[in-house]
Each structure stands twice: as structure tokens, then as C-alpha cells.
Amino acid sequence: CPSSPYLNRGIIDMPYTFISPNFLISNFRKNKKKNGLYFEVNSFNKIKNYYLKQRPLPKQFKELGMQLRFHNDDLESHIKKLVSSKYFIKYGGRVVRGNSFIEAISAECVCFLGYSDCFGKINLPDFCYYSNLDELLEKIKILENNDKKRLNIIEEQKIILNQIIRNVNLQFE
């Protein structure tokens, strides 16, 4: 990904100030029953000024036999789905700033990001980047068969998250 003007300034959009702290704390606790894939698949219609689901997901995702969850604008529903998922996948649609990855790492999801899906470089472990559908599916299968590798990636992502948090300047308006 190219260098982000947002990340270079250390600015991160934090949309969860409207949710009760108790809700966040109780929902971001470790979920021992994590399963499934959480997708951020959206695009912006500039003419009508609304977000819409992009094309249907390829059938190969259903063939994995895992629950498929999708991002939406209901923040409480979004958080509940995110914390119960094993994997967070940015799959097509508009390019994002990266705050969704901060949320997903906090929820202990393994994040997958296409090389051109983000404004900035999020220093995810190399394993977490994919260039095509087949590569993404193969990586999910590898982690499903190797829980130790999946947990190691989660630990690497936590280190990255801590670095992002230490280097950010929060702005209050």
C-alpha cells in the first residue's frame, strides 16, 4: 500500500465514542468460541451518496464451511459480529483508511488485506496480505489447520497495534 496521509499524521478516526464503555469492555473480552469470517466488502456510490454491498462473494468462501459475517453501520451489531469471528477480511470495494483493522486486531481476529485495499501501509505480518482469491483461501486453510500459527499471527498483530497506539496523536474536536 502507498504511504497514508492519515497514518503519517498519526490521525485515526475512532467512531466508537457513541457506544457505552461497558458495552465495549464486555464485548472485546476474549471470545473462546471464535469462528467464521468477517468481511468488509463495500463501495461508495458518489452519485447517490450511500454505501452498498459490492458484488456477491465468490462461492469458494461458502465452500470453506465457515460462518460468513458482514460489516454494517449498526455499531453494536458490528462489534458483536467482529469479536465472534476468527478472521477479518477486507475484500474489494472502496479503499479504506485502516481503522477497521485496528478494531479487528483488538478483537483478536487475524486480518487479511489486499495489497491495494488501503490508503496507507498497515504493517500487518506478510502472511496477512493477499493478491488474489486463491492465495487468500489458501492462507485461511493453512491457519485453520495450524492453530499455533494463527495464534502467533494474532500476537504479531497485537505488537503492531501497540505501536500504532503509541505513535498516534488523538485529536478531540
Short mmCIF file of C-alpha atoms in Angstrom, two decimals:
data_model
loop_
_atom_site.label_atom_id
_atom_site.label_comp_id
_atom_site.label_asym_id
_atom_site.label_seq_id
_atom_site.Cartn_x
_atom_site.Cartn_y
_atom_site.Cartn_z
CA CYS A 1 0.00 0.00 0.00
CA PRO A 2 1.18 3.54 -0.56
CA SER A 3 2.04 5.66 2.44
CA SER A 4 -1.09 7.08 4.05
CA PRO A 5 -1.56 10.78 4.70
CA TYR A 6 -3.74 9.74 7.65
CA LEU A 7 -1.20 7.42 9.26
CA ASN A 8 1.69 9.78 8.58
CA ARG A 9 -0.09 12.46 10.59
CA GLY A 10 -0.91 9.95 13.30
CA ILE A 11 -4.65 10.57 12.97
CA ILE A 12 -7.05 7.70 13.44
CA ASP A 13 -10.80 8.02 13.13
CA MET A 14 -12.35 6.41 16.24
CA PRO A 15 -16.09 6.03 15.59
CA TYR A 16 -16.98 4.22 18.81
CA THR A 17 -17.32 7.19 21.11
CA PHE A 18 -21.10 6.81 20.77
CA ILE A 19 -21.16 3.33 22.32
CA SER A 20 -21.23 2.79 26.06
CA PRO A 21 -17.78 1.91 27.51
CA ASN A 22 -19.35 -1.06 29.35
CA PHE A 23 -20.62 -2.45 26.05
CA LEU A 24 -17.15 -2.19 24.52
CA ILE A 25 -15.40 -3.72 27.52
CA SER A 26 -17.78 -6.67 27.79
CA ASN A 27 -17.72 -7.37 24.06
CA PHE A 28 -13.98 -7.05 23.47
CA ARG A 29 -13.12 -9.62 26.14
CA LYS A 30 -11.63 -12.78 24.71
CA ASN A 31 -14.23 -14.93 22.99
CA LYS A 32 -13.25 -18.59 23.28
CA LYS A 33 -15.79 -19.64 20.65
CA LYS A 34 -14.45 -17.57 17.74
CA ASN A 35 -15.43 -18.87 14.32
CA GLY A 36 -16.13 -17.67 10.86
CA LEU A 37 -15.10 -14.91 8.50
CA TYR A 38 -15.95 -11.23 8.92
CA PHE A 39 -15.97 -9.27 5.67
CA GLU A 40 -15.65 -5.61 4.95
CA VAL A 41 -16.99 -5.55 1.40
CA ASN A 42 -18.35 -2.17 0.49
CA SER A 43 -18.13 0.59 -2.01
CA PHE A 44 -19.33 4.16 -2.15
CA ASN A 45 -21.84 5.40 -4.68
CA LYS A 46 -20.76 9.04 -5.14
CA ILE A 47 -23.82 9.94 -7.19
CA LYS A 48 -26.40 8.79 -4.64
CA ASN A 49 -24.08 9.27 -1.62
CA TYR A 50 -24.57 5.90 0.09
CA TYR A 51 -22.64 2.71 0.78
CA LEU A 52 -23.67 -0.51 -0.88
CA LYS A 53 -22.58 -4.12 -0.82
CA GLN A 54 -20.28 -4.90 -3.68
CA ARG A 55 -20.71 -7.95 -5.91
CA PRO A 56 -21.65 -11.22 -4.17
CA LEU A 57 -18.77 -13.12 -2.60
CA PRO A 58 -17.29 -15.94 -4.64
CA LYS A 59 -18.81 -19.34 -3.78
CA GLN A 60 -15.39 -20.55 -2.60
CA PHE A 61 -15.93 -18.73 0.70
CA LYS A 62 -19.10 -20.73 1.36
CA GLU A 63 -17.21 -23.90 0.48
CA LEU A 64 -14.90 -23.28 3.46
CA GLY A 65 -17.85 -24.27 5.64
CA MET A 66 -17.43 -21.29 7.94
CA GLN A 67 -19.97 -18.71 9.04
CA LEU A 68 -19.84 -15.56 6.91
CA ARG A 69 -20.48 -12.21 8.60
CA PHE A 70 -20.60 -8.76 7.03
CA HIS A 71 -19.85 -5.24 8.16
CA ASN A 72 -22.77 -2.89 8.61
CA ASP A 73 -23.36 0.53 10.13
CA ASP A 74 -25.11 -0.73 13.28
CA LEU A 75 -22.11 -0.38 15.62
CA GLU A 76 -23.34 -2.75 18.32
CA SER A 77 -24.08 -5.46 15.76
CA HIS A 78 -20.75 -4.76 14.07
CA ILE A 79 -18.81 -5.27 17.30
CA LYS A 80 -20.67 -8.44 18.28
CA LYS A 81 -20.01 -9.99 14.86
CA LEU A 82 -16.39 -8.86 14.84
CA VAL A 83 -15.47 -10.28 18.25
CA SER A 84 -17.03 -13.64 17.44
CA SER A 85 -15.09 -14.03 14.15
CA LYS A 86 -11.69 -15.68 13.67
CA TYR A 87 -10.77 -13.77 10.53
CA PHE A 88 -11.30 -10.22 9.30
CA ILE A 89 -11.09 -9.81 5.53
CA LYS A 90 -11.07 -6.58 3.57
CA TYR A 91 -12.34 -7.88 0.25
CA GLY A 92 -12.75 -5.42 -2.59
CA GLY A 93 -14.84 -2.30 -2.61
CA ARG A 94 -13.55 1.13 -1.76
CA VAL A 95 -10.09 1.74 -0.38
CA VAL A 96 -10.11 2.18 3.42
CA ARG A 97 -8.12 4.24 5.93
CA GLY A 98 -7.32 1.29 8.18
CA ASN A 99 -9.26 1.92 11.38
CA SER A 100 -11.26 -1.27 10.76
CA PHE A 101 -8.02 -3.24 11.09
CA ILE A 102 -7.35 -1.63 14.45
CA GLU A 103 -10.79 -2.78 15.56
CA ALA A 104 -10.26 -6.30 14.19
CA ILE A 105 -6.84 -6.67 15.83
CA SER A 106 -8.37 -5.51 19.12
CA ALA A 107 -11.00 -8.24 18.70
CA GLU A 108 -8.20 -10.81 18.13
CA CYS A 109 -9.12 -11.57 14.53
CA VAL A 110 -6.46 -12.48 12.01
CA CYS A 111 -6.67 -9.66 9.47
CA PHE A 112 -6.32 -10.15 5.73
CA LEU A 113 -5.75 -7.21 3.42
CA GLY A 114 -5.35 -6.99 -0.33
CA TYR A 115 -2.30 -5.03 -1.45
CA SER A 116 -4.35 -2.17 -2.88
CA ASP A 117 -7.23 -2.01 -0.37
CA CYS A 118 -5.80 0.60 1.99
CA PHE A 119 -4.73 4.24 1.68
CA GLY A 120 -1.72 3.58 3.89
CA LYS A 121 0.72 0.87 4.77
CA ILE A 122 -0.56 -1.08 7.74
CA ASN A 123 2.36 -3.15 8.92
CA LEU A 124 0.49 -6.42 9.16
CA PRO A 125 2.59 -9.58 9.10
CA ASP A 126 3.47 -10.51 5.50
CA PHE A 127 1.25 -13.60 5.74
CA CYS A 128 -1.79 -11.31 6.12
CA TYR A 129 -1.51 -9.70 2.68
CA TYR A 130 -3.02 -11.40 -0.35
CA SER A 131 -3.03 -10.65 -4.06
CA ASN A 132 -5.88 -12.85 -5.30
CA LEU A 133 -8.75 -15.06 -4.16
CA ASP A 134 -6.84 -18.35 -4.41
CA GLU A 135 -4.00 -17.02 -2.25
CA LEU A 136 -6.46 -15.74 0.37
CA LEU A 137 -8.35 -19.03 0.53
CA GLU A 138 -5.11 -21.00 0.82
CA LYS A 139 -3.95 -18.84 3.74
CA ILE A 140 -7.24 -19.33 5.58
CA LYS A 141 -6.96 -23.10 5.09
CA ILE A 142 -3.37 -23.06 6.39
CA LEU A 143 -4.45 -21.26 9.57
CA GLU A 144 -7.48 -23.50 10.06
CA ASN A 145 -5.07 -26.45 10.10
CA ASN A 146 -2.41 -24.76 12.25
CA ASP A 147 -3.84 -23.01 15.31
CA LYS A 148 -0.35 -22.27 16.65
CA LYS A 149 0.46 -20.24 13.51
CA ARG A 150 -2.88 -18.41 13.78
CA LEU A 151 -2.20 -17.50 17.44
CA ASN A 152 1.33 -16.34 16.57
CA ILE A 153 -0.07 -14.01 13.90
CA ILE A 154 -2.54 -12.61 16.44
CA GLU A 155 0.37 -11.89 18.81
CA GLU A 156 2.33 -10.18 15.99
CA GLN A 157 -0.72 -8.06 15.19
CA LYS A 158 -1.05 -7.03 18.86
CA ILE A 159 2.53 -5.73 18.79
CA ILE A 160 1.68 -3.72 15.67
CA LEU A 161 -1.47 -2.38 17.33
CA ASN A 162 0.53 -1.25 20.37
CA GLN A 163 2.99 0.55 18.09
CA ILE A 164 0.14 2.32 16.29
CA ILE A 165 -1.45 3.39 19.57
CA ARG A 166 1.86 4.68 20.99
CA ASN A 167 2.53 6.74 17.87
CA VAL A 168 -0.90 8.29 17.39
CA ASN A 169 -1.91 11.80 18.42
CA LEU A 170 -5.55 11.79 19.42
CA GLN A 171 -7.47 14.85 18.39
CA PHE A 172 -10.57 15.98 20.22
CA GLU A 173 -12.97 18.30 18.45
#
